[in-house]
Coordinates of C-alpha atoms in Angstrom, one line a residue:
Chain A
M206 CA 19.6 4.0 15.4
R207 CA 22.6 2.8 17.5
N208 CA 25.1 0.3 16.2
V209 CA 23.1 -1.8 13.8
A210 CA 24.4 -3.0 10.4
V211 CA 22.8 -5.4 7.8
L212 CA 25.0 -8.5 8.0
G213 CA 23.4 -10.4 5.2
V214 CA 20.6 -10.3 2.7
G215 CA 19.0 -13.2 0.6
M216 CA 15.9 -13.6 -1.7
Y217 CA 13.7 -16.2 -3.2
R218 CA 12.7 -14.9 -6.7
F219 CA 9.3 -13.5 -6.6
G220 CA 6.6 -15.0 -9.0
M221 CA 4.0 -17.4 -9.5
G222 CA 4.6 -21.1 -8.8
D223 CA 3.8 -24.3 -6.7
V224 CA 6.8 -23.8 -4.3
P225 CA 5.6 -24.1 -0.7
N226 CA 6.3 -21.0 1.7
A227 CA 8.6 -23.3 3.7
V228 CA 10.9 -23.9 0.7
M229 CA 11.0 -20.2 -0.4
A230 CA 11.5 -19.0 3.1
R231 CA 14.3 -21.7 3.7
E232 CA 16.0 -20.7 0.5
A233 CA 15.9 -17.0 1.1
G234 CA 17.1 -17.5 4.8
L235 CA 20.0 -19.7 3.7
A236 CA 21.0 -17.1 1.1
A237 CA 21.2 -14.4 3.8
L238 CA 23.2 -16.7 6.4
R239 CA 25.9 -17.3 3.4
D240 CA 26.0 -13.8 2.4
A241 CA 26.4 -12.9 6.1
N242 CA 29.0 -15.6 6.6
L243 CA 27.0 -16.9 9.5
S244 CA 25.3 -20.3 10.5
F245 CA 21.9 -20.7 11.7
R246 CA 23.4 -21.6 15.1
D247 CA 24.5 -17.9 15.5
V248 CA 20.8 -16.5 14.9
Q249 CA 19.8 -15.4 18.5
A250 CA 16.1 -14.3 17.4
A251 CA 14.0 -14.1 14.4
Y252 CA 11.1 -11.7 13.4
V253 CA 9.0 -13.5 10.7
G254 CA 6.5 -11.7 8.4
H255 CA 3.7 -13.0 6.5
I256 CA 0.1 -11.8 5.8
F257 CA -1.8 -14.7 4.0
A258 CA -0.5 -17.9 5.6
P259 CA -2.2 -19.7 8.5
V260 CA -1.8 -19.3 12.3
M261 CA 1.7 -20.3 13.5
S262 CA 3.1 -20.4 10.0
A263 CA 6.0 -18.2 11.3
V264 CA 7.2 -20.7 13.8
R265 CA 6.7 -23.8 11.7
V266 CA 8.5 -22.4 8.8
M267 CA 11.5 -21.5 11.0
K268 CA 11.9 -25.2 11.9
E269 CA 13.2 -25.7 8.2
F270 CA 16.6 -24.1 9.4
G271 CA 16.7 -26.3 12.7
L272 CA 15.2 -26.6 16.0
T273 CA 17.8 -24.3 18.1
G274 CA 15.1 -23.0 20.5
L275 CA 15.6 -19.4 19.4
P276 CA 12.5 -16.9 20.0
V277 CA 10.4 -16.5 17.1
Q278 CA 7.9 -13.8 16.7
H279 CA 5.3 -13.4 13.8
V280 CA 4.8 -9.7 12.6
E281 CA 2.1 -8.6 10.4
N282 CA 1.3 -4.9 9.2
A283 CA -0.2 -5.6 5.8
S284 CA 2.0 -4.7 2.8
A285 CA 4.6 -3.3 5.3
T286 CA 4.9 -6.6 7.1
G287 CA 8.5 -7.2 6.0
S288 CA 9.6 -3.8 6.8
A289 CA 8.0 -4.0 10.4
A290 CA 9.8 -7.4 10.8
F291 CA 13.1 -5.7 9.7
R292 CA 12.3 -2.8 12.2
E293 CA 11.8 -5.2 15.0
A294 CA 15.1 -7.2 14.3
C295 CA 16.9 -3.6 14.3
L296 CA 15.4 -2.5 17.5
Q297 CA 16.6 -5.8 19.2
V298 CA 20.1 -5.3 18.1
A299 CA 20.0 -1.6 18.8
S300 CA 18.8 -2.4 22.6
G301 CA 21.8 -4.7 23.0
R302 CA 19.7 -7.6 23.8
Y303 CA 21.1 -9.7 20.8
D304 CA 24.1 -9.5 18.4
V305 CA 22.4 -11.5 15.6
V306 CA 18.7 -11.3 14.6
M307 CA 16.9 -12.5 11.5
A308 CA 14.1 -10.8 9.8
L309 CA 12.3 -13.1 7.3
G310 CA 9.4 -12.5 5.2
F311 CA 7.3 -14.9 2.9
D312 CA 4.1 -15.4 1.4
K313 CA 1.8 -17.0 -1.4
M314 CA -0.6 -14.2 -2.4
T315 CA -1.9 -16.4 -5.1
T316 CA -3.7 -18.6 -2.2
M317 CA -5.2 -15.6 -0.6
I318 CA -6.8 -14.7 -4.0
Q319 CA -8.2 -18.2 -4.4
Q320 CA -9.8 -18.0 -0.9
T321 CA -11.4 -14.6 -1.5
T322 CA -12.9 -15.2 -4.8
Q323 CA -14.9 -18.2 -3.6
G324 CA -17.6 -16.0 -2.2
T325 CA -20.4 -14.8 -4.7
A326 CA -20.9 -11.5 -3.5
P327 CA -19.5 -8.9 -1.4
E328 CA -20.6 -9.5 2.3
N329 CA -19.9 -6.0 3.7
M330 CA -19.3 -2.4 2.8
E331 CA -15.8 -2.4 2.3
D332 CA -15.5 -5.7 0.0
A333 CA -17.8 -3.7 -2.6
I334 CA -14.6 -1.8 -3.7
L335 CA -11.3 -3.2 -5.0
P336 CA -7.8 -1.6 -3.7
A337 CA -7.1 -0.4 -7.2
A338 CA -10.0 2.0 -6.9
F339 CA -8.6 3.7 -4.1
F340 CA -5.3 4.6 -5.8
A341 CA -7.3 5.6 -8.9
L342 CA -9.2 8.0 -6.8
W343 CA -5.8 9.7 -5.9
A344 CA -4.8 9.8 -9.6
T345 CA -7.9 11.4 -10.7
R346 CA -7.8 14.0 -8.0
R347 CA -4.2 14.6 -9.1
M348 CA -5.1 15.1 -12.6
H349 CA -7.8 17.7 -11.4
E350 CA -5.5 19.5 -9.2
R351 CA -1.9 19.4 -10.9
G352 CA -2.8 18.7 -14.4
M353 CA -1.0 15.1 -14.2
K354 CA -1.6 13.0 -17.2
P355 CA -1.9 9.2 -17.5
E356 CA 1.4 9.4 -19.6
H357 CA 3.2 10.3 -16.4
L358 CA 2.1 7.3 -14.7
A359 CA 3.0 5.1 -17.8
K360 CA 6.4 6.5 -17.7
I361 CA 6.9 5.6 -14.0
A362 CA 5.8 2.0 -14.9
A363 CA 8.0 1.6 -17.7
K364 CA 10.9 2.7 -15.9
N365 CA 10.1 0.2 -13.3
W366 CA 9.5 -2.6 -15.7
N367 CA 12.9 -1.9 -17.4
N368 CA 14.7 -1.8 -14.0
A369 CA 13.3 -5.3 -13.2
A370 CA 14.6 -6.6 -16.3
L371 CA 18.1 -6.0 -14.8
N372 CA 17.0 -7.8 -11.4
P373 CA 17.1 -11.6 -11.5
M374 CA 14.9 -11.8 -8.4
A375 CA 12.1 -9.5 -10.2
Q376 CA 8.8 -11.2 -11.0
R377 CA 8.3 -9.4 -14.1
Q378 CA 11.1 -9.8 -16.6
T379 CA 10.2 -8.0 -20.1
Q380 CA 12.2 -9.2 -23.0
E381 CA 12.1 -5.9 -25.1
Q382 CA 12.4 -2.4 -23.7
M383 CA 9.2 -1.4 -21.9
T384 CA 7.8 1.8 -23.3
P385 CA 5.2 4.2 -21.8
E386 CA 2.9 3.4 -24.9
R387 CA 3.0 -0.3 -24.2
V388 CA 1.8 0.3 -20.7
L389 CA -1.0 2.6 -21.6
R390 CA -2.2 0.0 -23.9
S391 CA -2.7 -2.7 -21.4
R392 CA -5.9 -3.3 -19.9
M393 CA -7.7 -0.6 -17.8
V394 CA -8.0 -1.6 -14.1
A395 CA -9.5 1.5 -12.6
W396 CA -9.4 4.7 -14.6
P397 CA -6.5 5.9 -15.1
L398 CA -4.8 3.0 -13.8
T399 CA -3.8 0.1 -16.1
T400 CA -2.6 -3.4 -15.4
M401 CA 1.0 -2.6 -16.2
M402 CA 1.0 0.4 -13.9
S403 CA -0.2 -2.1 -11.0
C404 CA 1.8 -4.7 -9.0
P405 CA 1.1 -8.3 -9.9
M406 CA 0.0 -11.1 -7.7
G407 CA 2.9 -13.3 -6.9
D408 CA 4.7 -15.5 -4.1
G409 CA 8.2 -15.1 -2.9
A410 CA 10.5 -14.8 0.3
A411 CA 13.2 -12.5 1.4
C412 CA 15.5 -12.1 4.4
A413 CA 17.9 -9.9 6.2
I414 CA 20.1 -10.5 9.2
V415 CA 21.1 -7.6 11.3
G416 CA 23.7 -7.3 14.0
S417 CA 26.2 -4.9 15.5
V418 CA 28.6 -2.8 13.4
D419 CA 31.7 -4.5 14.9
L420 CA 30.4 -8.1 14.0
A421 CA 29.8 -6.8 10.5
R422 CA 33.4 -5.9 10.2
K423 CA 34.6 -9.1 11.7
L424 CA 32.4 -11.4 9.5
R425 CA 33.2 -9.7 6.1
P426 CA 36.3 -7.6 6.6
E427 CA 36.6 -7.2 2.8
R428 CA 33.1 -5.5 2.3
P429 CA 31.8 -2.0 3.3
V430 CA 29.6 -2.1 6.4
V431 CA 25.9 -1.1 5.6
R432 CA 24.5 0.6 8.6
V433 CA 20.7 1.0 9.5
V434 CA 20.8 4.7 10.5
A435 CA 17.0 5.3 10.9
S436 CA 13.8 3.3 11.4
A437 CA 10.6 4.9 11.8
L438 CA 7.2 3.7 11.9
Q439 CA 4.1 5.8 12.2
T440 CA 0.3 5.3 12.0
E441 CA -2.2 7.9 10.8
K442 CA -2.9 11.1 12.9
Y443 CA -6.6 12.4 12.5
A444 CA -7.1 15.3 10.2
P445 CA -10.5 16.5 8.7
G446 CA -11.4 14.6 5.6
H447 CA -9.9 11.4 6.9
L448 CA -11.3 8.3 5.4
F449 CA -12.4 5.8 7.9
M450 CA -13.6 2.9 5.5
G451 CA -11.4 1.3 3.0
P452 CA -8.3 2.9 4.4
V453 CA -5.9 1.7 1.6
V454 CA -4.3 4.9 0.5
G455 CA -3.9 6.7 3.9
P456 CA -3.3 10.2 4.4
A457 CA -0.5 12.1 2.6
Q458 CA 0.7 13.7 5.9
M459 CA 1.6 10.2 7.3
T460 CA 4.4 9.6 4.8
I461 CA 5.7 13.4 5.5
D462 CA 5.7 12.8 9.2
T463 CA 7.5 9.4 8.9
A464 CA 10.1 10.9 6.6
A465 CA 10.7 13.8 8.9
Q466 CA 11.3 11.6 11.6
A467 CA 13.6 9.3 9.6
Y468 CA 15.7 11.9 8.3
N469 CA 16.1 13.5 11.7
E470 CA 17.2 10.2 13.2
A471 CA 19.8 9.9 10.3
G472 CA 21.0 13.4 10.5
I473 CA 20.6 13.7 6.8
G474 CA 17.8 15.3 4.3
P475 CA 16.4 14.0 1.1
E476 CA 19.2 15.7 -0.8
D477 CA 21.7 13.2 0.7
L478 CA 19.9 10.1 -0.8
D479 CA 21.6 8.2 -3.6
L480 CA 18.6 5.9 -4.2
V481 CA 15.0 5.2 -3.1
Q482 CA 12.7 2.3 -3.0
V483 CA 8.9 3.1 -2.3
H484 CA 5.6 1.5 -2.0
D485 CA 4.7 1.6 -5.8
A486 CA 1.8 -0.8 -5.8
F487 CA 0.3 1.5 -8.2
A488 CA 2.2 4.2 -10.3
I489 CA 0.4 7.1 -8.7
E490 CA 1.9 6.2 -5.3
E491 CA 5.4 6.5 -6.6
L492 CA 4.5 9.9 -8.2
E493 CA 3.1 11.1 -4.8
Y494 CA 5.8 9.8 -2.7
Y495 CA 8.4 11.7 -4.8
E496 CA 6.7 14.8 -3.2
L497 CA 5.9 13.4 0.0
L498 CA 9.4 12.0 0.7
G499 CA 11.0 15.3 -0.5
L500 CA 12.7 14.0 -3.5
C501 CA 11.2 17.0 -5.3
K502 CA 9.2 20.1 -4.4
P503 CA 5.5 19.8 -4.1
G504 CA 3.8 20.2 -7.6
E505 CA 6.9 19.3 -9.4
A506 CA 6.6 15.5 -9.8
E507 CA 5.4 15.6 -13.2
K508 CA 8.2 18.0 -14.4
C509 CA 10.8 15.8 -12.9
I510 CA 9.3 12.6 -14.4
D511 CA 9.5 14.3 -17.9
L512 CA 13.3 15.3 -17.1
G513 CA 14.0 11.6 -16.2
D514 CA 14.9 12.5 -12.8
F515 CA 14.1 9.2 -11.1
E516 CA 15.3 6.9 -14.0
L517 CA 18.1 4.3 -13.0
H518 CA 20.9 6.7 -14.3
G519 CA 18.8 10.1 -13.4
R520 CA 19.4 12.5 -10.6
L521 CA 17.9 10.2 -7.9
P522 CA 17.1 6.7 -9.0
V523 CA 13.9 5.2 -7.5
S524 CA 12.5 1.7 -7.4
T525 CA 15.8 0.4 -8.8
D526 CA 15.0 -3.3 -8.5
G527 CA 11.8 -2.8 -10.4
G528 CA 9.4 -1.8 -7.4
L529 CA 6.3 -3.3 -6.4
I530 CA 5.0 -2.8 -10.0
A531 CA 7.6 -5.1 -11.6
R532 CA 9.9 -6.8 -9.0
G533 CA 6.6 -7.9 -7.4
H534 CA 4.7 -7.5 -4.1
P535 CA 3.8 -10.9 -2.5
G536 CA 3.2 -9.3 0.8
G537 CA 5.2 -10.5 3.7
P538 CA 8.6 -10.4 1.8
T539 CA 8.1 -7.1 -0.1
G540 CA 9.8 -4.6 2.5
L541 CA 12.6 -7.0 2.9
A542 CA 13.1 -7.2 -0.8
Q543 CA 13.5 -3.4 -0.6
I544 CA 16.3 -3.9 2.1
W545 CA 18.0 -6.7 -0.1
E546 CA 18.2 -4.2 -3.0
T547 CA 19.6 -1.3 -1.1
T548 CA 22.0 -3.3 0.7
L549 CA 23.5 -4.6 -2.7
Q550 CA 23.4 -1.3 -4.1
L551 CA 25.2 0.3 -1.4
R552 CA 27.9 -2.5 -1.3
G553 CA 28.3 -2.0 -5.1
E554 CA 27.0 -5.4 -5.9
A555 CA 23.9 -4.6 -7.8
G556 CA 25.2 -5.8 -11.1
K557 CA 23.6 -4.1 -14.2
R558 CA 21.4 -1.9 -12.2
Q559 CA 24.2 -0.4 -10.0
V560 CA 23.8 3.2 -9.1
N561 CA 27.2 4.6 -9.3
G562 CA 28.8 5.3 -6.0
A563 CA 25.6 4.9 -4.0
R564 CA 26.2 5.7 -0.4
V565 CA 22.7 6.3 1.2
G566 CA 19.4 4.6 0.5
L567 CA 15.9 5.2 1.5
C568 CA 13.1 2.4 1.9
H569 CA 9.5 3.2 2.2
M570 CA 6.6 1.0 2.7
M571 CA 2.8 1.6 3.5
G572 CA 0.7 -1.2 5.2
G573 CA -3.1 -0.9 4.4
G574 CA -3.0 2.7 4.1
S575 CA -2.7 2.9 8.0
V576 CA 0.9 2.5 8.6
C577 CA 4.0 3.9 7.2
V578 CA 7.5 2.4 7.6
I579 CA 10.9 4.0 6.6
H580 CA 14.3 2.9 6.9
I581 CA 17.6 4.5 5.9
L582 CA 20.6 2.6 5.2
Q583 CA 24.1 4.2 4.9
R584 CA 27.4 2.6 3.7
D585 CA 30.4 3.7 5.9
Chain B
M71 CA -46.1 -4.9 -7.7
I72 CA -45.4 -5.3 -3.9
Q73 CA -42.2 -3.6 -2.7
K74 CA -39.8 -6.4 -1.2
R75 CA -38.7 -5.7 2.2
R76 CA -35.2 -3.9 1.9
V77 CA -32.2 -4.9 4.2
P78 CA -28.7 -3.3 4.3
I79 CA -25.9 -5.5 3.1
K80 CA -24.4 -4.6 6.5
G81 CA -26.3 -2.9 9.5
G82 CA -25.3 0.3 11.1
Y83 CA -24.0 2.2 8.0
F84 CA -26.9 3.8 6.1
S85 CA -30.7 4.2 6.9
I86 CA -33.5 2.6 4.9
P87 CA -36.5 5.1 4.6
E88 CA -40.0 3.7 4.5
D89 CA -40.8 5.8 1.5
P90 CA -38.9 4.3 -1.4
L91 CA -38.5 8.0 -3.0
E92 CA -36.9 9.3 0.1
P93 CA -32.9 9.0 -0.1
P94 CA -31.0 7.1 2.4
R95 CA -28.8 8.9 5.1
L96 CA -25.5 7.9 6.2
L97 CA -25.2 6.8 10.0
G98 CA -22.5 8.6 11.7
S99 CA -21.4 10.2 14.9
R100 CA -21.0 13.7 16.4
C101 CA -18.6 14.4 19.2
Q102 CA -20.5 16.6 21.8
R103 CA -17.2 17.9 23.0
C104 CA -15.5 19.4 19.8
G105 CA -18.3 19.2 17.2
E106 CA -16.4 16.8 14.8
H107 CA -18.5 14.5 12.7
Y108 CA -17.5 11.0 11.7
F109 CA -18.8 8.2 9.2
P110 CA -19.0 5.4 10.1
R111 CA -20.1 5.7 13.8
R112 CA -17.5 5.5 16.5
A113 CA -17.3 5.6 20.3
I114 CA -14.4 7.9 20.8
C115 CA -13.4 11.1 19.2
A116 CA -10.4 10.7 16.8
R117 CA -8.9 14.1 17.4
A118 CA -5.8 13.8 19.3
D119 CA -6.6 17.1 21.2
C120 CA -10.2 15.6 22.1
L121 CA -10.6 11.8 22.4
S122 CA -14.0 12.6 24.2
D123 CA -16.3 9.5 24.5
D124 CA -19.3 11.7 24.5
L125 CA -20.4 11.1 21.1
V126 CA -24.1 10.9 19.8
D127 CA -25.5 9.0 16.7
V128 CA -26.5 11.3 13.9
A129 CA -27.7 10.9 10.2
L130 CA -25.5 12.5 7.6
G131 CA -26.0 13.6 3.9
P132 CA -27.8 12.8 1.8
E133 CA -26.3 15.2 -0.5
G134 CA -22.5 15.8 -1.0
T135 CA -19.6 17.1 -3.2
L136 CA -17.8 14.7 -5.3
Y137 CA -13.9 15.0 -4.3
S138 CA -12.7 12.3 -6.7
F139 CA -13.9 9.3 -8.7
T140 CA -12.9 6.4 -10.6
F141 CA -14.7 3.5 -12.7
V142 CA -13.2 0.0 -12.1
H143 CA -12.9 -2.4 -14.8
M144 CA -11.9 -5.6 -12.9
P145 CA -14.6 -8.0 -11.8
L146 CA -15.8 -7.5 -8.3
F147 CA -15.6 -10.5 -5.9
G148 CA -18.0 -12.7 -7.6
S149 CA -20.7 -10.9 -9.5
S150 CA -23.3 -8.2 -8.3
N151 CA -25.4 -5.3 -9.6
L152 CA -22.2 -2.9 -9.2
E153 CA -20.9 -4.3 -12.3
H154 CA -21.5 -2.9 -15.8
M155 CA -19.8 -3.3 -19.1
D156 CA -18.0 -0.1 -18.7
G157 CA -17.1 -0.7 -15.1
Y158 CA -18.5 0.5 -11.7
G159 CA -18.0 3.8 -10.1
V160 CA -16.3 4.6 -6.8
G161 CA -16.3 8.1 -5.4
Q162 CA -15.1 10.1 -2.6
I163 CA -17.7 12.5 -1.3
D164 CA -17.5 15.4 1.0
L165 CA -20.4 15.4 3.2
P166 CA -21.7 18.8 4.3
E167 CA -21.2 18.0 8.1
G168 CA -17.5 17.3 7.3
P169 CA -16.7 13.6 6.7
R170 CA -15.3 12.4 3.3
V171 CA -16.8 8.9 2.4
Q172 CA -15.7 6.4 -0.2
L173 CA -18.7 4.6 -1.8
P174 CA -20.1 3.2 -5.1
L175 CA -21.3 5.6 -7.8
A176 CA -24.6 4.8 -10.1
G177 CA -24.2 5.3 -13.7
H178 CA -21.3 5.9 -16.1
K179 CA -17.8 7.9 -16.1
E180 CA -19.2 10.5 -18.4
D181 CA -21.8 11.3 -15.7
Y182 CA -19.4 12.7 -13.2
F183 CA -16.8 15.5 -12.6
I184 CA -15.0 16.7 -9.6
G185 CA -16.9 19.1 -7.6
Q186 CA -20.2 18.1 -8.5
R187 CA -23.1 17.7 -6.4
V188 CA -24.1 14.1 -5.6
I189 CA -26.9 12.4 -3.6
A190 CA -27.1 9.1 -1.8
E191 CA -29.7 6.5 -3.2
L192 CA -30.2 2.6 -2.4
D193 CA -29.1 0.1 -4.9
K194 CA -30.3 -3.3 -5.1
M195 CA -27.3 -5.9 -5.0
R196 CA -29.6 -9.1 -4.9
E197 CA -32.8 -10.7 -3.8
D198 CA -32.8 -13.0 -0.8
G199 CA -36.2 -14.8 -0.5
D200 CA -38.8 -12.1 0.0
T201 CA -36.2 -9.4 0.9
E202 CA -33.9 -7.1 -1.2
V203 CA -30.2 -6.8 -0.2
V204 CA -29.2 -3.1 -0.7
I205 CA -26.2 -0.9 -0.5
V206 CA -25.9 2.8 -0.5
R207 CA -24.2 4.6 -3.6
F208 CA -24.3 8.0 -4.9
R209 CA -25.6 9.6 -8.1
P210 CA -25.5 13.1 -9.7
T211 CA -28.2 15.3 -8.1
G212 CA -28.9 16.8 -11.5
D213 CA -28.3 20.1 -10.5
K214 CA -25.9 21.9 -13.0
K215 CA -23.2 23.8 -10.8

């Protein structure tokens, strides 16, 4: 990706509450503008992601910042919505059309749940099965093929809960150290996944402002420039065994292919990464993505988990902000929360969860099992 | 007792045989050009190297092999017969024609293992006046294998 830098990032803490989308989005956006040392007057276009809010919510929420006439475009790609909005903003800067573009994501997943639980019975084939089931099917197959144990999933979840405790923007804030034993004792959702291995419902907002590298230097001369060196988005390629109904997990090959495209664009390999964020809506996903993103060799995820490779101060920290499991996953803003975390880490501003000397970070999101988005950020 | 008329929760996904003892079949498509089978039905072959629109309706199954399974312990949206005290099952089943399908399983977790032979059956979800609303699910064939 040519000449694109993250100018500023901001978040409204993920969680459950009565705060309207407009307020959460405004606070996240203003935080990003302050971080970038910009005024809303400078923003030339906005790509706004939400999944559950009504039609035109993107344009209406943007009025909170002022009515400057800027182009506003709603972006939606299920869980990958925020990542897709960020990609559109980056592509606009890379094309040379705009110098300052805002990517904003917000959602109140709690309202979606109220709407869908009003029905008394499933009305079509796909409603009969909850999303957790699809990921559980991945887990039971992995146990069968690779001898994975529920303890491996519990270790991933405990790691992410403990990382979230160091992140003031995280939804789940555990007071005492989270242990794999506590994770295993939590309520079963779908064998072998428990509630503590699964992301919570939540609300929140996140924002990233992107612009040219020169502008980044000019606005914040004291700060290292964080470049967007790769943006890849792919949908599924057909292969035998493809599931057409309830496509929540998505084919493993899609992450492999999207990662290959991103690494190629960035001119690096997985061995060059210093930290990684993944779509860990359920702990089994994070385990699978270790291998699919090339963070370890195929079949070695369990061994690497036992060695602590992906812990905050391990060989390659993953889900440093708590991931979807513990930072939270409201929907629209989730992918932008990954950009927030990675940007702070690469600047050396991640506080207690700082990965020492972090220079390159990868962000991975899946949307509805049917789209994969990967960005790679690099500090100059 | 008179058998109530059985109607699918959603049309176009599975058959409802006249004979209640006959297993339902899944309604899919076969590409006449490359021979690939699909469930559910589709109009255009999904293979990037084919993309033919010459597809015909076919009935798939009713037997298959269990690729993976789980039992879910969260309440379904509202209540239905799919729920049990010990959760409701979901399986991925490889059909002999090729497609892998993802559908509810009957019974209990202990009834299943990966690689098992399973067969489709109809499950009553609710009664609606003089009809029964049914969904297709799988159960073990009972063959030891």
